[in-house]
XYZ file of C-alpha atoms in Angstrom:
629
model
C 104.621 69.292 140.703
C 106.001 66.074 139.384
C 107.512 62.777 140.206
C 110.958 61.102 140.573
C 114.266 59.726 139.519
C 117.144 57.446 140.095
C 120.274 55.682 140.877
C 123.952 56.367 141.231
C 126.680 56.001 138.698
C 128.438 52.731 138.134
C 130.149 51.308 135.137
C 133.868 50.921 134.671
C 136.161 50.529 131.749
C 138.443 53.088 130.217
C 138.171 55.047 127.027
C 140.588 55.077 124.190
C 140.276 58.830 124.189
C 142.913 61.442 124.819
C 144.802 60.643 127.979
C 142.843 57.430 128.495
C 140.477 59.079 130.991
C 138.119 56.725 132.731
C 134.368 56.530 132.668
C 132.250 57.313 135.732
C 132.899 54.801 138.446
C 130.737 53.476 141.218
C 130.071 55.602 144.297
C 133.085 56.143 146.481
C 135.775 56.199 143.790
C 136.841 59.398 142.120
C 134.857 60.200 138.976
C 136.954 61.480 136.094
C 135.449 62.803 132.909
C 135.501 60.510 129.901
C 137.121 62.128 126.926
C 135.075 64.195 124.555
C 135.963 61.818 121.741
C 134.554 58.843 123.631
C 131.248 60.601 124.222
C 130.969 61.567 120.578
C 131.735 57.988 119.592
C 128.939 56.876 121.876
C 126.577 59.305 120.169
C 126.869 57.764 116.734
C 130.038 59.537 115.701
C 128.824 63.093 115.943
C 131.567 65.524 115.100
C 132.715 68.695 116.735
C 130.165 70.670 114.743
C 127.615 69.467 117.265
C 129.473 70.658 120.320
C 127.801 73.850 121.328
C 128.973 75.872 124.322
C 126.516 75.734 127.222
C 125.793 79.429 127.260
C 122.534 81.329 127.385
C 122.508 82.074 123.687
C 124.561 79.332 122.103
C 124.804 79.086 118.344
C 122.072 77.088 116.652
C 123.123 73.440 116.591
C 123.658 71.792 113.251
C 120.167 70.495 112.488
C 121.468 68.379 109.617
C 123.529 66.277 112.015
C 120.687 66.019 114.505
C 118.319 64.929 111.731
C 120.860 62.285 110.712
C 120.807 60.964 114.276
C 116.995 60.848 114.206
C 116.981 59.022 110.850
C 118.984 56.175 112.407
C 116.632 55.745 115.398
C 114.093 52.919 115.549
C 110.445 53.856 116.101
C 110.675 52.472 119.655
C 113.696 54.677 120.377
C 111.834 57.695 119.047
C 108.854 57.028 121.296
C 111.140 56.648 124.309
C 112.915 59.930 123.596
C 109.648 61.801 124.236
C 109.265 60.556 127.834
C 110.669 61.944 131.085
C 110.186 59.392 133.860
C 110.598 59.013 137.599
C 112.581 56.078 138.953
C 113.316 55.077 142.536
C 116.802 54.737 143.961
C 120.065 56.502 144.793
C 121.985 54.463 142.194
C 121.388 53.753 138.515
C 122.389 50.104 138.871
C 122.370 49.178 142.578
C 119.448 50.862 144.367
C 118.226 49.696 147.775
C 115.887 46.684 147.745
C 112.850 48.808 148.717
C 113.499 50.990 145.656
C 113.915 47.927 143.428
C 110.519 46.733 144.702
C 108.912 50.146 144.050
C 110.365 50.236 140.520
C 109.102 46.723 139.769
C 105.647 47.631 141.022
C 105.305 50.984 139.228
C 107.485 50.625 136.125
C 108.197 46.910 135.698
C 111.974 47.365 135.852
C 114.421 47.073 138.739
C 116.701 50.074 138.163
C 117.216 53.284 136.229
C 119.618 51.464 133.911
C 116.922 48.857 133.142
C 114.351 51.619 132.611
C 116.607 53.239 130.009
C 117.442 49.933 128.313
C 113.776 48.907 128.057
C 112.108 52.209 127.131
C 115.020 54.371 125.883
C 113.573 57.378 127.741
C 114.962 60.778 126.809
C 114.670 62.200 130.328
C 114.658 61.290 134.030
C 113.158 63.412 136.825
C 114.645 63.419 140.337
C 112.604 63.531 143.556
C 113.619 63.448 147.184
C 110.807 60.955 147.934
C 112.155 58.615 145.250
C 115.502 58.632 147.092
C 117.323 60.219 144.170
C 118.757 63.144 146.106
C 120.610 62.030 149.255
C 123.742 64.141 148.888
C 125.689 65.956 146.153
C 128.266 63.217 145.424
C 125.566 60.556 145.302
C 123.481 62.716 142.941
C 126.501 63.207 140.656
C 127.182 59.462 140.646
C 123.521 58.726 139.924
C 123.526 61.224 137.049
C 126.661 59.619 135.595
C 125.153 56.151 135.976
C 122.076 57.301 134.046
C 124.170 58.885 131.276
C 126.368 55.790 131.030
C 123.307 53.494 130.830
C 121.914 55.573 127.960
C 125.156 56.194 126.067
C 126.035 52.468 126.240
C 122.881 51.596 124.261
C 123.039 51.214 120.472
C 122.632 54.762 119.080
C 122.709 55.948 122.686
C 121.924 59.580 123.457
C 122.612 61.757 126.505
C 119.706 62.103 128.947
C 117.947 65.250 130.117
C 118.074 64.929 133.912
C 115.505 67.232 135.459
C 114.128 68.256 138.826
C 111.867 70.854 140.453
C 114.397 73.156 142.111
C 112.206 76.246 142.383
C 113.629 77.181 145.808
C 111.372 78.208 148.646
C 108.413 75.840 149.047
C 109.378 73.466 146.206
C 112.894 72.029 146.270
C 114.120 68.499 145.593
C 117.808 68.872 146.464
C 118.459 70.165 149.961
C 121.432 70.961 152.140
C 124.360 71.079 151.672
C 123.333 72.570 148.308
C 122.589 76.301 148.462
C 118.907 76.991 149.097
C 117.502 80.368 148.105
C 114.341 82.258 149.011
C 111.317 81.240 146.939
C 109.794 83.234 144.096
C 107.399 85.454 146.067
C 110.227 86.399 148.428
C 112.391 87.281 145.407
C 109.377 89.263 144.168
C 109.394 91.189 147.459
C 113.082 91.920 146.950
C 112.280 93.111 143.432
C 115.862 92.777 142.201
C 116.544 91.408 138.736
C 120.215 90.973 139.585
C 119.240 88.872 142.622
C 116.970 86.696 140.447
C 119.776 86.306 137.906
C 122.297 85.413 140.648
C 119.883 82.842 142.068
C 119.577 81.177 138.662
C 123.303 81.334 137.945
C 124.348 79.841 141.311
C 121.562 77.270 141.549
C 122.225 76.328 137.923
C 125.959 75.879 138.518
C 125.262 73.634 141.509
C 122.661 71.564 139.649
C 124.960 71.169 136.652
C 127.813 70.053 138.919
C 125.535 67.245 140.162
C 124.580 66.258 136.611
C 121.127 67.878 136.610
C 120.729 69.730 133.317
C 117.046 70.767 133.214
C 115.243 72.644 135.999
C 111.458 72.987 136.097
C 111.762 76.611 137.155
C 110.942 79.512 137.180
C 107.228 79.655 137.898
C 105.831 82.241 135.464
C 102.311 82.267 136.917
C 100.885 85.625 138.028
C 99.309 84.906 141.420
C 96.222 87.096 141.549
C 94.112 84.738 143.686
C 94.955 84.742 147.420
C 93.099 81.418 147.759
C 95.321 79.690 145.170
C 96.244 76.377 146.830
C 98.899 75.213 144.376
C 100.828 78.325 143.230
C 100.720 81.065 145.896
C 104.249 81.856 147.083
C 105.701 79.858 144.170
C 104.815 82.901 142.016
C 106.889 86.107 141.955
C 103.720 88.123 142.547
C 100.561 89.695 141.163
C 102.027 92.374 138.865
C 102.601 90.826 135.426
C 105.402 93.213 134.416
C 107.292 92.658 137.681
C 106.846 88.885 137.376
C 108.031 89.005 133.751
C 111.242 90.867 134.634
C 112.165 88.361 137.359
C 111.245 85.336 135.229
C 113.496 86.560 132.406
C 116.372 87.277 134.815
C 116.184 83.833 136.405
C 116.031 82.171 132.982
C 119.186 84.033 131.946
C 120.910 82.934 135.164
C 120.067 79.241 134.848
C 120.874 78.983 131.164
C 124.185 80.843 131.527
C 125.141 77.999 133.885
C 124.301 75.331 131.295
C 120.936 74.286 132.746
C 117.725 74.390 130.712
C 115.161 76.597 132.458
C 111.427 75.830 132.229
C 108.697 78.458 132.524
C 105.491 77.067 133.984
C 102.490 76.550 133.897
C 101.303 77.709 130.448
C 98.887 79.400 129.743
C 98.850 80.564 133.410
C 97.886 78.879 136.679
C 97.798 81.989 138.887
C 94.051 82.501 139.294
C 92.627 79.240 140.562
C 91.213 77.997 143.854
C 91.603 74.329 142.784
C 94.838 72.303 142.953
C 95.370 70.545 139.598
C 97.130 67.667 141.386
C 93.737 66.660 142.784
C 91.113 68.406 140.617
C 90.499 70.155 137.290
C 90.733 73.955 137.678
C 88.900 76.336 135.359
C 90.395 79.775 134.615
C 87.660 82.268 133.785
C 89.868 85.078 132.430
C 88.795 86.704 129.176
C 91.137 86.572 126.199
C 91.947 90.261 126.799
C 92.777 89.694 130.483
C 94.974 86.713 129.540
C 96.940 88.953 127.161
C 97.434 91.650 129.818
C 98.101 89.338 132.758
C 98.984 85.657 132.259
C 100.747 85.930 128.892
C 103.199 88.676 129.903
C 105.774 86.554 131.817
C 105.685 83.789 129.193
C 106.399 86.315 126.451
C 109.335 87.589 128.529
C 110.642 84.043 129.023
C 110.475 83.419 125.270
C 112.336 86.688 124.594
C 114.975 85.557 127.105
C 115.541 82.385 125.053
C 113.866 79.913 127.425
C 114.662 76.274 126.626
C 111.377 74.720 127.741
C 107.831 75.652 128.741
C 105.592 73.458 130.894
C 101.864 73.143 130.318
C 99.088 73.483 132.901
C 96.339 70.927 133.517
C 93.716 73.671 133.566
C 90.624 74.495 131.549
C 90.808 77.953 129.961
C 87.519 78.422 128.061
C 88.449 81.843 126.609
C 91.419 80.212 124.833
C 89.791 76.841 124.052
C 86.131 76.128 124.809
C 86.370 72.357 124.161
C 86.626 71.518 127.868
C 90.065 69.930 127.350
C 92.957 70.778 129.677
C 95.566 73.142 128.187
C 98.038 70.219 128.136
C 95.834 68.517 125.520
C 94.733 71.656 123.663
C 95.877 72.200 120.066
C 94.426 75.762 120.007
C 96.428 76.699 123.141
C 99.750 74.904 122.517
C 100.020 75.024 118.725
C 97.702 77.950 117.952
C 98.781 80.357 120.697
C 102.130 79.213 122.139
C 103.729 78.140 118.870
C 101.783 80.335 116.457
C 101.022 83.632 118.175
C 103.885 83.702 120.702
C 106.326 82.250 118.163
C 107.824 79.696 120.550
C 109.812 76.863 118.958
C 111.510 75.415 122.039
C 110.572 72.297 123.961
C 107.027 72.062 125.343
C 106.749 69.665 128.293
C 103.590 68.518 130.047
C 103.142 68.892 133.757
C 103.117 65.473 135.437
C 100.712 63.135 133.663
C 99.964 61.538 137.025
C 98.059 64.633 138.165
C 94.282 64.470 138.383
C 93.743 67.600 136.266
C 94.873 65.839 133.075
C 93.272 62.458 133.877
C 89.665 63.512 134.470
C 88.436 63.452 130.872
C 90.506 60.796 129.056
C 92.186 57.519 129.986
C 95.916 57.222 130.657
C 96.366 55.624 127.224
C 94.796 58.593 125.394
C 96.440 61.432 127.323
C 99.996 61.103 125.866
C 98.680 60.725 122.307
C 96.395 63.747 122.641
C 99.219 65.783 124.198
C 101.457 65.062 121.209
C 98.633 65.935 118.813
C 98.189 69.222 120.710
C 101.850 70.154 120.189
C 103.718 68.792 123.233
C 107.309 67.493 122.915
C 108.089 65.912 126.293
C 105.664 63.697 128.236
C 106.381 63.950 131.960
C 105.976 61.127 134.437
C 102.931 59.154 133.269
C 101.311 57.006 135.989
C 102.123 53.897 133.919
C 105.014 54.297 131.478
C 104.131 50.980 129.849
C 100.567 52.111 129.093
C 101.677 55.547 127.829
C 104.675 54.331 125.789
C 102.680 51.576 124.081
C 99.792 53.969 123.388
C 102.102 56.349 121.501
C 103.713 53.448 119.608
C 100.259 52.131 118.638
C 99.088 55.609 117.544
C 102.028 55.836 115.116
C 101.601 52.288 113.827
C 97.884 52.883 113.233
C 98.427 56.263 111.569
C 96.850 58.501 114.210
C 100.279 60.101 114.734
C 102.883 60.279 111.972
C 106.514 59.435 112.507
C 107.289 62.867 111.064
C 105.337 64.417 113.962
C 107.534 62.507 116.439
C 110.654 63.598 114.541
C 109.629 67.242 114.943
C 109.529 66.906 118.748
C 112.688 64.822 118.916
C 114.548 67.484 116.902
C 113.539 70.098 119.473
C 114.639 67.819 122.322
C 118.000 67.067 120.667
C 118.545 70.759 119.921
C 118.058 71.463 123.620
C 120.521 68.703 124.558
C 123.057 70.081 122.088
C 122.536 73.691 123.211
C 123.198 72.696 126.828
C 126.381 70.882 125.843
C 125.213 67.343 126.601
C 126.737 65.816 123.488
C 130.040 67.340 124.532
C 129.967 66.975 128.324
C 127.178 64.883 129.778
C 129.160 63.892 132.877
C 129.166 65.236 136.397
C 132.573 65.553 138.045
C 133.153 64.921 141.762
C 135.839 67.598 141.929
C 133.362 70.050 140.400
C 130.822 69.118 143.099
C 133.365 69.976 145.806
C 134.265 73.257 144.097
C 130.685 74.367 143.449
C 127.933 72.935 145.641
C 127.060 74.824 148.826
C 130.224 76.919 148.934
C 130.626 79.674 151.528
C 130.401 82.278 148.772
C 127.142 80.810 147.417
C 125.582 80.541 150.883
C 126.533 84.165 151.598
C 124.770 85.315 148.405
C 121.623 83.416 149.468
C 121.731 85.131 152.896
C 122.113 88.600 151.335
C 119.260 87.979 148.885
C 117.033 86.767 151.730
C 117.750 89.902 153.772
C 116.399 92.021 150.914
C 113.088 90.095 150.883
C 111.773 90.225 154.488
C 108.808 92.616 154.466
C 107.715 94.681 157.474
C 103.957 95.182 157.129
C 102.989 96.635 160.541
C 105.179 98.281 163.186
C 103.152 100.360 165.654
C 104.851 102.048 168.626
C 108.238 101.034 167.153
C 107.737 97.496 168.462
C 110.521 96.367 166.130
C 113.420 95.950 166.135
C 113.619 94.124 169.454
C 116.432 95.286 171.748
C 118.266 92.371 173.337
C 119.021 94.497 176.418
C 115.366 95.163 177.252
C 113.701 92.213 175.460
C 116.247 89.460 176.031
C 113.876 86.569 176.832
C 111.938 85.591 173.741
C 109.293 82.926 173.232
C 108.938 81.617 169.672
C 105.610 79.850 169.078
C 103.575 78.923 166.063
C 103.069 76.692 163.094
C 105.700 74.117 162.249
C 104.721 72.798 158.823
C 107.047 70.157 157.413
C 110.086 71.955 156.091
C 110.668 72.096 152.346
C 113.198 69.524 151.141
C 116.575 69.634 152.722
C 116.145 72.515 155.148
C 116.583 71.689 158.803
C 113.388 73.014 160.381
C 111.155 73.117 162.276
C 110.542 76.860 161.755
C 110.069 77.719 165.456
C 113.326 75.935 166.268
C 115.240 77.623 163.437
C 113.945 81.059 164.506
C 114.749 80.462 168.197
C 118.274 79.257 167.356
C 118.901 82.236 165.053
C 117.661 84.730 167.678
C 119.775 83.076 170.382
C 122.837 83.417 168.124
C 121.987 87.121 167.849
C 122.225 87.577 171.630
C 118.697 86.820 172.823
C 117.604 83.896 174.980
C 114.938 82.345 172.802
C 112.775 79.305 173.553
C 110.753 77.445 170.915
C 107.272 76.071 171.543
C 105.597 74.455 168.557
C 101.859 75.145 168.552
C 101.049 73.816 165.073
C 98.787 75.079 162.299
C 95.622 74.308 164.326
C 96.531 74.805 168.010
C 94.206 73.165 170.545
C 92.874 74.956 173.632
C 95.400 73.104 175.834
C 98.322 74.089 173.587
C 97.119 77.718 173.538
C 96.975 77.708 177.371
C 100.524 76.359 177.494
C 101.740 79.136 175.141
C 99.952 81.833 177.157
C 101.548 80.617 180.401
C 104.999 80.633 178.772
C 104.386 84.111 177.302
C 103.963 85.620 180.776
C 107.629 84.870 181.506
C 108.882 86.275 178.185
C 109.885 89.823 177.258
C 108.372 89.357 173.760
C 106.700 86.634 171.721
C 107.333 85.785 168.066
C 104.414 83.906 166.450
C 105.100 82.048 163.198
C 101.792 81.992 161.297
C 100.955 79.755 158.349
C 98.045 80.321 155.930
C 95.670 81.705 158.544
C 91.945 81.684 157.745
C 89.025 83.346 159.514
C 88.198 80.133 161.373
C 91.784 79.182 162.231
C 92.690 78.645 165.884
C 95.969 80.393 165.023
C 93.870 83.575 165.385
C 92.736 82.502 168.862
C 96.362 81.855 169.830
C 97.419 85.366 168.769
C 94.441 87.038 170.510
C 95.184 85.189 173.763
C 98.898 86.096 173.546
C 98.031 89.774 172.963
C 95.822 89.686 176.078
C 98.887 88.847 178.245
C 100.307 92.319 177.572
C 103.614 90.841 176.383
C 104.652 92.390 173.025
C 103.714 90.084 170.139
C 105.425 89.961 166.736
C 103.625 87.973 164.013
C 105.773 86.470 161.255
C 103.841 85.056 158.279
C 106.035 82.157 157.155
C 104.096 81.417 153.952
C 101.276 83.611 152.619
C 101.602 87.322 153.387
C 97.786 87.470 153.466
C 97.915 86.310 157.135
C 98.369 89.918 158.278
C 94.727 90.681 157.449
C 93.597 88.197 160.102
C 95.439 90.029 162.926
C 94.077 93.590 163.121
C 95.322 94.078 166.710
C 98.931 92.923 166.225
C 101.358 95.835 166.533
C 104.203 94.233 164.575
C 103.882 91.916 161.586
C 106.395 90.672 159.012
C 106.181 88.470 155.916
C 108.930 85.933 155.136
C 107.086 84.205 152.217
C 108.599 80.826 153.073
C 109.646 78.713 156.005
C 113.034 77.638 154.667
C 116.007 78.249 156.944
C 117.534 80.981 154.775
C 114.368 83.106 154.971
C 113.757 82.451 158.674
C 117.319 83.402 159.595
C 117.016 86.599 157.538
C 113.744 87.422 159.337
C 115.505 86.885 162.686
C 118.207 89.386 161.672
C 115.469 91.896 160.776
C 113.638 91.310 164.088
C 116.915 91.846 165.956
C 117.703 95.019 164.014
C 120.884 93.599 162.474
C 119.520 94.460 159.030
C 116.778 96.852 157.996
C 113.636 95.375 156.427
C 113.674 96.144 152.706
C 111.021 93.907 151.124
C 107.921 95.332 149.433
C 104.685 93.380 148.993
C 104.597 91.788 145.506
C 100.869 91.010 145.955
C 98.051 93.093 147.407
C 96.565 92.025 150.753
C 92.784 92.387 150.959
C 90.889 93.156 154.139
C 89.606 90.079 155.970
C 86.220 91.674 156.676
C 85.793 93.058 153.138
C 87.876 91.302 150.443
C 86.805 93.913 147.865
C 88.977 96.464 149.697
C 92.760 96.451 149.760
C 94.382 96.593 153.187
C 97.972 96.825 151.882
C 98.726 97.461 148.189
C 101.519 96.031 146.071
C 104.691 97.900 147.047
C 103.791 98.325 150.728
C 106.717 97.745 153.079
C 108.041 99.635 156.103
C 111.608 99.983 157.317
C 113.497 101.161 160.417
């Protein structure tokens, strides 16, 4: 849901601290941790009273010391502290020329280090498309380069380095980091301990790479099957079940020293419009909001969540002004702060998204967000426009400096609570010890096995027996794989089934197979003992339906595997075996292959209801439906 970040660590020079440890060095050389004393010296002589252990429920930082830090900041530094910005490049000081060019064009600086020096931003967001996330050591070096660039400034502060590591469909850091099933799959598993383990392990790996804020978990309750932007990113449609898993994941992440972020307040689960490209309206009553959308956010707040992200949605029952929630004082200050009692960091969703830009110009949006009660301003389309607009609003009296101080105090509390004044650095040895270890990968595999959901299994079609159904054809949709997984799905499934003793062949037919491609698949199916069809967001008019009907007509057994929305099953009334994997990442596809082969029993239960295709008012499969062997 957002946009970018930067370059790899450079900077040399040794500290005068205990043992004379060295500062982060450029990529390729070993990165040792600077001494604690040196970091504290860099942060305006803060004392040990500020060093707070990075645990889920750390002691309240010493506000007096944080306020003293704020009192020494210039107005420009204060404005910068409120922004979280993308930046292109794998290195903080020496990105590739194409990334330098992109930075100059979009931000007016060449590198992450220049971005920090010019605007004194309080946060950076990493994206794969911004070339921030090539590999774990590079990410750690980049994170150290960013911290060094900030701490080397006068009155320099550690940086919140964030990314969208939701797992499943939205992931910015890929292999060899451990990739877990996405939220709806975890919802199908229904295990709080699995959600907690996911957060703890993912958090430990992120922290090892210098990422200290994750824009996860998604706390939206997905009650609209047509939702184009949330869907499988939600744990499900039952607010209490979603709340339990949100709280568990928050506890996991924050126990690992990473700030978790519940999103998208006040609830993005019932929309048929994508707020990246339009301006959704949620028509829930105030009462329905209380019973449905609010429940997981309340649970996140009870779990001590560090940050909450706003939604660029209109919610007339909560604020009838027509403003998006991101710019709504009644929603953010009245409800989130006042009624829900939340005093952590409130961050906007990306300010580059259409949903927040439809009503006001890019110069007004950041000012109105701060007036509404926001603390962090994420990824404005033009940082120069946004930064100067906030500065001007303070100078002209529309915003007070005291209002900025309030947000900065929350941001600094978060940084202190997550140990950034004490240990802002990533450590290469820690990367090797932590990221993508065999033990972590094994946990991801076990969690995935508990999520695969068997929806239909007539005539005991599954599991397939490799003695009587050895030759398998795997066809279907091959959407671009989420970041860092190998893909394509048909290839991953065929390889996994071959490893399990079958002879499996992959034939990609796409999300909209043509008549010629369907003919090719039908011909191949006649030579197979069974066909696995990977389906992806099937609609009534989709030629994926034609493909399945034609395959069924061959008489060869057909197994449908929904690799994204479980709602696909409603479009295939004649299929005798159907499973839901909830995502097309390798870890979920390999788990589904083990279920198909009978190596593990299916254990997932639907976390959303599936309506009938011919009558959406009637439920075909309720929440909790799931067969086993």
